PDB file of C-alpha atoms and ligand atoms in Angstrom:
ATOM      1  CA  MET C   1     197.508 -29.805 105.138  1.00  0.00           C
ATOM      2  CA  LYS C   2     196.749 -31.062 101.651  1.00  0.00           C
ATOM      3  CA  LEU C   3     198.276 -29.864  98.382  1.00  0.00           C
ATOM      4  CA  ILE C   4     196.068 -30.557  95.194  1.00  0.00           C
ATOM      5  CA  ILE C   5     198.404 -30.392  92.059  1.00  0.00           C
ATOM      6  CA  GLY C   6     198.110 -31.685  88.348  1.00  0.00           C
ATOM      7  CA  ASN C   7     200.473 -33.885  86.179  1.00  0.00           C
ATOM      8  CA  LYS C   8     203.787 -33.018  87.222  1.00  0.00           C
ATOM      9  CA  ASN C   9     205.284 -33.033  83.568  1.00  0.00           C
ATOM     10  CA  TYR C  10     203.021 -30.003  82.483  1.00  0.00           C
ATOM     11  CA  SER C  11     201.470 -28.509  85.445  1.00  0.00           C
ATOM     12  CA  SER C  12     203.580 -25.209  85.797  1.00  0.00           C
ATOM     13  CA  TRP C  13     201.507 -23.619  88.557  1.00  0.00           C
ATOM     14  CA  SER C  14     201.344 -26.815  90.540  1.00  0.00           C
ATOM     15  CA  LEU C  15     205.212 -26.946  90.520  1.00  0.00           C
ATOM     16  CA  ARG C  16     205.289 -23.175  91.894  1.00  0.00           C
ATOM     17  CA  ALA C  17     202.964 -24.508  94.916  1.00  0.00           C
ATOM     18  CA  TRP C  18     204.867 -27.457  95.556  1.00  0.00           C
ATOM     19  CA  LEU C  19     208.321 -26.090  95.730  1.00  0.00           C
ATOM     20  CA  ALA C  20     207.037 -23.332  98.252  1.00  0.00           C
ATOM     21  CA  ALA C  21     205.069 -25.873 100.212  1.00  0.00           C
ATOM     22  CA  ARG C  22     208.061 -28.144 100.283  1.00  0.00           C
ATOM     23  CA  ALA C  23     210.523 -25.248 100.771  1.00  0.00           C
ATOM     24  CA  SER C  24     208.538 -24.126 103.757  1.00  0.00           C
ATOM     25  CA  GLY C  25     209.206 -27.462 105.825  1.00  0.00           C
ATOM     26  CA  GLN C  26     205.187 -27.925 106.113  1.00  0.00           C
ATOM     27  CA  ILE C  27     204.099 -31.319 106.334  1.00  0.00           C
ATOM     28  CA  PHE C  28     201.592 -31.817 103.684  1.00  0.00           C
ATOM     29  CA  GLU C  29     199.616 -34.775 101.759  1.00  0.00           C
ATOM     30  CA  GLU C  30     199.895 -34.555  97.882  1.00  0.00           C
ATOM     31  CA  ILE C  31     196.982 -35.289  95.880  1.00  0.00           C
ATOM     32  CA  ARG C  32     197.752 -35.370  92.355  1.00  0.00           C
ATOM     33  CA  ILE C  33     194.871 -35.250  89.708  1.00  0.00           C
ATOM     34  CA  ALA C  34     195.822 -35.966  86.159  1.00  0.00           C
ATOM     35  CA  LEU C  35     194.440 -32.857  83.935  1.00  0.00           C
ATOM     36  CA  PHE C  36     192.013 -32.962  81.068  1.00  0.00           C
ATOM     37  CA  ILE C  37     190.902 -36.460  81.168  1.00  0.00           C
ATOM     38  CA  GLU C  38     187.401 -37.542  82.304  1.00  0.00           C
ATOM     39  CA  GLY C  39     186.489 -36.558  85.378  1.00  0.00           C
ATOM     40  CA  SER C  40     189.412 -34.494  86.068  1.00  0.00           C
ATOM     41  CA  ARG C  41     187.344 -31.239  86.584  1.00  0.00           C
ATOM     42  CA  GLU C  42     185.073 -32.961  88.842  1.00  0.00           C
ATOM     43  CA  ARG C  43     187.795 -34.294  90.884  1.00  0.00           C
ATOM     44  CA  ILE C  44     189.507 -30.810  91.024  1.00  0.00           C
ATOM     45  CA  LEU C  45     186.198 -29.028  92.106  1.00  0.00           C
ATOM     46  CA  GLN C  46     185.932 -31.349  94.953  1.00  0.00           C
ATOM     47  CA  HIS C  47     188.987 -29.550  96.670  1.00  0.00           C
ATOM     48  CA  SER C  48     189.522 -26.210  94.473  1.00  0.00           C
ATOM     49  CA  PRO C  49     186.600 -23.658  94.199  1.00  0.00           C
ATOM     50  CA  SER C  50     188.238 -22.105  91.052  1.00  0.00           C
ATOM     51  CA  GLY C  51     188.361 -25.597  89.511  1.00  0.00           C
ATOM     52  CA  LYS C  52     192.254 -25.231  88.749  1.00  0.00           C
ATOM     53  CA  VAL C  53     195.095 -26.539  90.679  1.00  0.00           C
ATOM     54  CA  PRO C  54     197.127 -26.062  92.857  1.00  0.00           C
ATOM     55  CA  CYS C  55     195.130 -25.759  95.930  1.00  0.00           C
ATOM     56  CA  VAL C  56     195.999 -26.055  99.579  1.00  0.00           C
ATOM     57  CA  ILE C  57     193.532 -27.514 102.188  1.00  0.00           C
ATOM     58  CA  ASP C  58     194.450 -26.759 105.442  1.00  0.00           C
ATOM     59  CA  HIS C  59     191.907 -27.821 108.168  1.00  0.00           C
ATOM     60  CA  GLY C  60     189.174 -27.471 105.878  1.00  0.00           C
ATOM     61  CA  LEU C  61     190.542 -24.070 104.740  1.00  0.00           C
ATOM     62  CA  ALA C  62     190.760 -23.679 100.962  1.00  0.00           C
ATOM     63  CA  VAL C  63     193.520 -21.750  99.641  1.00  0.00           C
ATOM     64  CA  TRP C  64     193.910 -21.631  95.638  1.00  0.00           C
ATOM     65  CA  ASP C  65     196.036 -19.667  93.237  1.00  0.00           C
ATOM     66  CA  SER C  66     199.731 -20.413  93.129  1.00  0.00           C
ATOM     67  CA  LEU C  67     200.841 -16.890  94.575  1.00  0.00           C
ATOM     68  CA  ALA C  68     198.111 -16.661  97.268  1.00  0.00           C
ATOM     69  CA  ILE C  69     199.319 -20.267  98.183  1.00  0.00           C
ATOM     70  CA  CYS C  70     203.041 -18.933  98.724  1.00  0.00           C
ATOM     71  CA  GLU C  71     201.487 -16.127 100.692  1.00  0.00           C
ATOM     72  CA  TYR C  72     199.723 -18.314 103.024  1.00  0.00           C
ATOM     73  CA  LEU C  73     202.754 -21.061 103.491  1.00  0.00           C
ATOM     74  CA  ALA C  74     205.263 -17.791 103.979  1.00  0.00           C
ATOM     75  CA  GLU C  75     202.891 -16.867 106.976  1.00  0.00           C
ATOM     76  CA  LYS C  76     203.320 -20.230 108.487  1.00  0.00           C
ATOM     77  CA  SER C  77     207.031 -20.225 107.475  1.00  0.00           C
ATOM     78  CA  PRO C  78     208.377 -16.818 107.366  1.00  0.00           C
ATOM     79  CA  GLY C  79     211.749 -17.819 105.646  1.00  0.00           C
ATOM     80  CA  LEU C  80     209.897 -18.314 102.313  1.00  0.00           C
ATOM     81  CA  TRP C  81     210.558 -14.324 101.272  1.00  0.00           C
ATOM     82  CA  PRO C  82     213.945 -12.796 101.916  1.00  0.00           C
ATOM     83  CA  THR C  83     213.924 -11.070 105.420  1.00  0.00           C
ATOM     84  CA  ASP C  84     215.480  -7.767 104.237  1.00  0.00           C
ATOM     85  CA  PRO C  85     212.438  -5.649 103.497  1.00  0.00           C
ATOM     86  CA  ALA C  86     214.042  -4.150 100.011  1.00  0.00           C
ATOM     87  CA  ALA C  87     214.720  -7.825  98.954  1.00  0.00           C
ATOM     88  CA  ARG C  88     211.421  -8.783 100.031  1.00  0.00           C
ATOM     89  CA  ALA C  89     209.534  -6.248  97.915  1.00  0.00           C
ATOM     90  CA  VAL C  90     211.331  -6.904  95.033  1.00  0.00           C
ATOM     91  CA  ALA C  91     210.892 -10.564  95.269  1.00  0.00           C
ATOM     92  CA  ARG C  92     207.191 -10.006  95.357  1.00  0.00           C
ATOM     93  CA  SER C  93     207.528  -7.721  92.327  1.00  0.00           C
ATOM     94  CA  VAL C  94     209.234 -10.243  90.187  1.00  0.00           C
ATOM     95  CA  SER C  95     206.655 -12.872  91.558  1.00  0.00           C
ATOM     96  CA  ALA C  96     203.705 -11.019  90.788  1.00  0.00           C
ATOM     97  CA  GLU C  97     205.376  -9.969  87.244  1.00  0.00           C
ATOM     98  CA  MET C  98     205.394 -13.666  86.489  1.00  0.00           C
ATOM     99  CA  HIS C  99     202.062 -14.527  87.820  1.00  0.00           C
ATOM    100  CA  SER C 100     200.308 -11.956  85.733  1.00  0.00           C
ATOM    101  CA  GLY C 101     202.900 -11.619  82.687  1.00  0.00           C
ATOM    102  CA  PHE C 102     204.939 -13.556  80.239  1.00  0.00           C
ATOM    103  CA  THR C 103     201.861 -15.080  78.385  1.00  0.00           C
ATOM    104  CA  ASP C 104     203.716 -15.440  75.058  1.00  0.00           C
ATOM    105  CA  LEU C 105     206.135 -17.537  76.841  1.00  0.00           C
ATOM    106  CA  ARG C 106     203.688 -19.818  78.433  1.00  0.00           C
ATOM    107  CA  GLN C 107     201.858 -20.036  75.218  1.00  0.00           C
ATOM    108  CA  HIS C 108     204.817 -20.977  72.869  1.00  0.00           C
ATOM    109  CA  MET C 109     206.715 -22.250  75.316  1.00  0.00           C
ATOM    110  CA  SER C 110     204.751 -24.559  77.656  1.00  0.00           C
ATOM    111  CA  MET C 111     206.436 -26.597  80.313  1.00  0.00           C
ATOM    112  CA  ASN C 112     206.943 -30.095  79.347  1.00  0.00           C
ATOM    113  CA  ILE C 113     209.759 -31.833  81.360  1.00  0.00           C
ATOM    114  CA  ARG C 114     209.950 -34.680  79.381  1.00  0.00           C
ATOM    115  CA  LYS C 115     210.729 -33.166  75.786  1.00  0.00           C
ATOM    116  CA  ASP C 116     213.684 -31.557  74.179  1.00  0.00           C
ATOM    117  CA  TYR C 117     212.135 -28.935  71.732  1.00  0.00           C
ATOM    118  CA  ALA C 118     215.575 -26.786  71.664  1.00  0.00           C
ATOM    119  CA  GLY C 119     215.289 -24.160  69.025  1.00  0.00           C
ATOM    120  CA  LYS C 120     211.347 -24.219  69.012  1.00  0.00           C
ATOM    121  CA  GLY C 121     208.568 -21.895  70.093  1.00  0.00           C
ATOM    122  CA  HIS C 122     210.581 -18.278  69.061  1.00  0.00           C
ATOM    123  CA  THR C 123     208.496 -15.485  68.247  1.00  0.00           C
ATOM    124  CA  PRO C 124     209.686 -11.837  68.931  1.00  0.00           C
ATOM    125  CA  ALA C 125     207.268 -11.581  71.747  1.00  0.00           C
ATOM    126  CA  VAL C 126     208.515 -14.823  73.297  1.00  0.00           C
ATOM    127  CA  ASP C 127     212.230 -13.361  72.789  1.00  0.00           C
ATOM    128  CA  ALA C 128     211.098 -10.168  74.811  1.00  0.00           C
ATOM    129  CA  ASN C 129     209.701 -12.565  77.605  1.00  0.00           C
ATOM    130  CA  ILE C 130     213.120 -14.508  77.513  1.00  0.00           C
ATOM    131  CA  ALA C 131     215.127 -11.236  77.391  1.00  0.00           C
ATOM    132  CA  ARG C 132     213.203  -9.536  80.475  1.00  0.00           C
ATOM    133  CA  ILE C 133     213.327 -12.879  82.570  1.00  0.00           C
ATOM    134  CA  GLU C 134     216.889 -12.852  82.012  1.00  0.00           C
ATOM    135  CA  ALA C 135     217.537  -9.082  83.209  1.00  0.00           C
ATOM    136  CA  ILE C 136     215.215  -9.837  85.931  1.00  0.00           C
ATOM    137  CA  TRP C 137     217.449 -12.950  87.190  1.00  0.00           C
ATOM    138  CA  ASN C 138     220.603 -10.888  86.742  1.00  0.00           C
ATOM    139  CA  ASP C 139     219.197  -7.832  88.278  1.00  0.00           C
ATOM    140  CA  CYS C 140     218.202  -9.984  91.510  1.00  0.00           C
ATOM    141  CA  ARG C 141     221.290 -11.529  91.675  1.00  0.00           C
ATOM    142  CA  ALA C 142     223.449  -8.603  91.689  1.00  0.00           C
ATOM    143  CA  ARG C 143     221.527  -6.572  93.687  1.00  0.00           C
ATOM    144  CA  PHE C 144     220.528  -9.269  96.366  1.00  0.00           C
ATOM    145  CA  GLY C 145     221.468 -12.504  95.518  1.00  0.00           C
ATOM    146  CA  SER C 146     225.302 -12.108  96.251  1.00  0.00           C
ATOM    147  CA  LYS C 147     224.816 -10.046  99.384  1.00  0.00           C
ATOM    148  CA  ALA C 148     222.161 -11.915 101.008  1.00  0.00           C
ATOM    149  CA  THR C 149     222.456 -13.248 104.622  1.00  0.00           C
ATOM    150  CA  PRO C 150     221.684 -16.441 104.353  1.00  0.00           C
ATOM    151  CA  GLY C 151     223.514 -16.840 100.949  1.00  0.00           C
ATOM    152  CA  GLY C 152     223.048 -18.960  98.327  1.00  0.00           C
ATOM    153  CA  PRO C 153     222.816 -19.230  94.349  1.00  0.00           C
ATOM    154  CA  TYR C 154     219.197 -18.337  94.265  1.00  0.00           C
ATOM    155  CA  LEU C 155     217.502 -14.732  93.447  1.00  0.00           C
ATOM    156  CA  PHE C 156     217.708 -13.255  96.651  1.00  0.00           C
ATOM    157  CA  GLY C 157     220.316 -15.806  97.877  1.00  0.00           C
ATOM    158  CA  ALA C 158     218.422 -18.386  99.976  1.00  0.00           C
ATOM    159  CA  PHE C 159     215.878 -20.347  98.078  1.00  0.00           C
ATOM    160  CA  SER C 160     212.485 -18.090  98.309  1.00  0.00           C
ATOM    161  CA  ALA C 161     209.168 -17.852  96.989  1.00  0.00           C
ATOM    162  CA  ALA C 162     210.297 -16.044  94.050  1.00  0.00           C
ATOM    163  CA  ASP C 163     212.615 -19.134  93.080  1.00  0.00           C
ATOM    164  CA  ALA C 164     209.633 -21.351  93.060  1.00  0.00           C
ATOM    165  CA  MET C 165     207.551 -18.808  90.957  1.00  0.00           C
ATOM    166  CA  TYR C 166     210.448 -19.072  88.179  1.00  0.00           C
ATOM    167  CA  ALA C 167     211.240 -22.736  88.857  1.00  0.00           C
ATOM    168  CA  PRO C 168     208.645 -23.773  85.784  1.00  0.00           C
ATOM    169  CA  VAL C 169     210.763 -21.358  83.235  1.00  0.00           C
ATOM    170  CA  CYS C 170     214.020 -23.216  84.298  1.00  0.00           C
ATOM    171  CA  PHE C 171     212.361 -26.205  82.982  1.00  0.00           C
ATOM    172  CA  ARG C 172     211.240 -24.314  80.234  1.00  0.00           C
ATOM    173  CA  PHE C 173     214.582 -23.036  79.105  1.00  0.00           C
ATOM    174  CA  ARG C 174     216.295 -26.480  79.157  1.00  0.00           C
ATOM    175  CA  THR C 175     213.386 -27.866  76.883  1.00  0.00           C
ATOM    176  CA  TYR C 176     213.397 -25.254  74.397  1.00  0.00           C
ATOM    177  CA  GLY C 177     217.557 -24.958  74.590  1.00  0.00           C
ATOM    178  CA  ILE C 178     217.585 -21.584  76.061  1.00  0.00           C
ATOM    179  CA  GLN C 179     221.129 -20.589  77.535  1.00  0.00           C
ATOM    180  CA  PRO C 180     221.601 -17.576  79.359  1.00  0.00           C
ATOM    181  CA  ALA C 181     224.973 -15.947  79.738  1.00  0.00           C
ATOM    182  CA  GLY C 182     226.577 -14.881  83.015  1.00  0.00           C
ATOM    183  CA  ALA C 183     224.565 -14.851  86.421  1.00  0.00           C
ATOM    184  CA  ALA C 184     221.480 -15.840  84.697  1.00  0.00           C
ATOM    185  CA  GLY C 185     223.211 -18.818  83.421  1.00  0.00           C
ATOM    186  CA  GLU C 186     224.500 -19.572  86.660  1.00  0.00           C
ATOM    187  CA  TYR C 187     221.154 -19.258  88.521  1.00  0.00           C
ATOM    188  CA  LEU C 188     219.481 -21.632  86.038  1.00  0.00           C
ATOM    189  CA  ALA C 189     221.750 -24.208  86.583  1.00  0.00           C
ATOM    190  CA  ALA C 190     221.692 -23.855  90.265  1.00  0.00           C
ATOM    191  CA  MET C 191     217.887 -24.432  89.942  1.00  0.00           C
ATOM    192  CA  LEU C 192     217.984 -26.962  87.732  1.00  0.00           C
ATOM    193  CA  ALA C 193     220.258 -28.764  90.119  1.00  0.00           C
ATOM    194  CA  HIS C 194     218.093 -27.960  93.477  1.00  0.00           C
ATOM    195  CA  PRO C 195     216.866 -31.370  94.851  1.00  0.00           C
ATOM    196  CA  LEU C 196     213.557 -30.489  95.070  1.00  0.00           C
ATOM    197  CA  MET C 197     213.661 -29.635  91.235  1.00  0.00           C
ATOM    198  CA  ARG C 198     215.286 -32.962  90.603  1.00  0.00           C
ATOM    199  CA  GLU C 199     212.609 -34.548  92.707  1.00  0.00           C
ATOM    200  CA  TRP C 200     209.778 -33.001  90.746  1.00  0.00           C
ATOM    201  CA  GLU C 201     211.630 -33.893  87.604  1.00  0.00           C
ATOM    202  CA  THR C 202     212.105 -37.560  88.442  1.00  0.00           C
ATOM    203  CA  ALA C 203     208.522 -38.180  89.006  1.00  0.00           C
ATOM    204  CA  ALA C 204     207.410 -35.998  85.982  1.00  0.00           C
ATOM    205  CA  ARG C 205     209.373 -38.555  83.881  1.00  0.00           C
ATOM    206  CA  ASP C 206     207.785 -41.599  85.581  1.00  0.00           C
ATOM    207  CA  GLU C 207     204.084 -40.248  84.800  1.00  0.00           C
ATOM    208  CA  SER C 208     202.189 -42.340  82.338  1.00  0.00           C
ATOM    209  CA  GLU C 209     200.010 -39.722  80.879  1.00  0.00           C
ATOM    210  CA  SER C 210     200.373 -37.306  78.123  1.00  0.00           C
ATOM    211  CA  ILE C 211     198.483 -34.512  77.154  1.00  0.00           C
ATOM    212  CA  PRO C 212     198.340 -34.224  73.401  1.00  0.00           C
ATOM    213  CA  ALA C 213     197.311 -30.413  73.172  1.00  0.00           C
ATOM    214  CA  GLU C 214     200.454 -29.489  75.537  1.00  0.00           C
ATOM    215  CA  ASP C 215     202.943 -31.385  73.319  1.00  0.00           C
ATOM    216  CA  LEU C 216     203.049 -28.599  71.392  1.00  0.00           C
ATOM    217  CA  TYR C 217     206.030 -29.755  68.629  1.00  0.00           C
ATOM    218  CA  GLY C 218     205.197 -33.393  68.467  1.00  0.00           C
TER     219      GLY C 218
HETATM  220  N1  GSH X 301     196.438 -18.578  88.311  1.00  0.00           N
HETATM  221  C1  GSH X 301     196.455 -19.891  88.706  1.00  0.00           C
HETATM  222  C2  GSH X 301     196.690 -20.920  87.560  1.00  0.00           C
HETATM  223  C3  GSH X 301     196.105 -22.076  87.719  1.00  0.00           C
HETATM  224  C4  GSH X 301     195.855 -23.064  86.499  1.00  0.00           C
HETATM  225  O1  GSH X 301     195.736 -22.326  85.480  1.00  0.00           O
HETATM  226  N2  GSH X 301     196.128 -24.399  86.642  1.00  0.00           N
HETATM  227  C5  GSH X 301     195.920 -25.216  85.548  1.00  0.00           C
HETATM  228  C6  GSH X 301     196.986 -26.294  85.607  1.00  0.00           C
HETATM  229  S1  GSH X 301     198.566 -25.691  85.520  1.00  0.00           S
HETATM  230  C7  GSH X 301     194.756 -26.147  85.690  1.00  0.00           C
HETATM  231  O2  GSH X 301     194.465 -26.316  86.841  1.00  0.00           O
HETATM  232  N3  GSH X 301     193.963 -26.551  84.425  1.00  0.00           N
HETATM  233  C8  GSH X 301     192.838 -27.164  84.720  1.00  0.00           C
HETATM  234  C9  GSH X 301     191.720 -26.587  83.720  1.00  0.00           C
HETATM  235  O3  GSH X 301     191.764 -25.456  83.566  1.00  0.00           O
HETATM  236  O4  GSH X 301     190.682 -27.426  83.736  1.00  0.00           O
HETATM  237  C10 GSH X 301     197.480 -19.950  89.584  1.00  0.00           C
HETATM  238  O5  GSH X 301     198.405 -19.060  89.668  1.00  0.00           O
HETATM  239  O6  GSH X 301     197.431 -21.058  90.345  1.00  0.00           O
END
């Protein structure tokens, strides 16, 4: 299996698929394509019919779009979604909500692991996105996380595809200096300390490319 991703500093959708792939335990070859430079689009299109990353290629089968990749990986490694049906349904709901929403946060607080943009990017709509994310984290931890088997500090106890979907928000919250109180804050700290998040962060810091249009605040 191959996983095609973009720059680790910037590509939030790539991070989601990469975390799900690593958490699934599947062996895969990682192909990183630096985005928005000459030839990027052609290189991506050699693998991904949408012209976007992430994309998985499994024995010639292309699976693209982060949530579809999570579902594909979960069919091979069922532990990627919570085992309890109610928890699994809510995990899919919050993942779909992330996949289809939070456009103001994405626009004004794009993922940029190497930067410190504390205090930047706030608008009323961004703050509403942040409040909704904190509510989701608090709700998942209270209803499912603390009671789950197997347990753990993540949204549904053990690390799941839902955590992969919210992982870029965790890096964004750190970059933009957002510090949730209570269970949401504890969840954020656990995510930032996760070994796979740290591995991705180290690789992001080691990248040499920058994308000026994504360095929103200098
Ligand atoms: N809905 C897609 C979004 C994929 C996406 O927008 N990927 C960006 C990188 S984060 C991309 O490939 N950009 C390159 C381009 O548009 O040329 C998903 O969930 O995977």
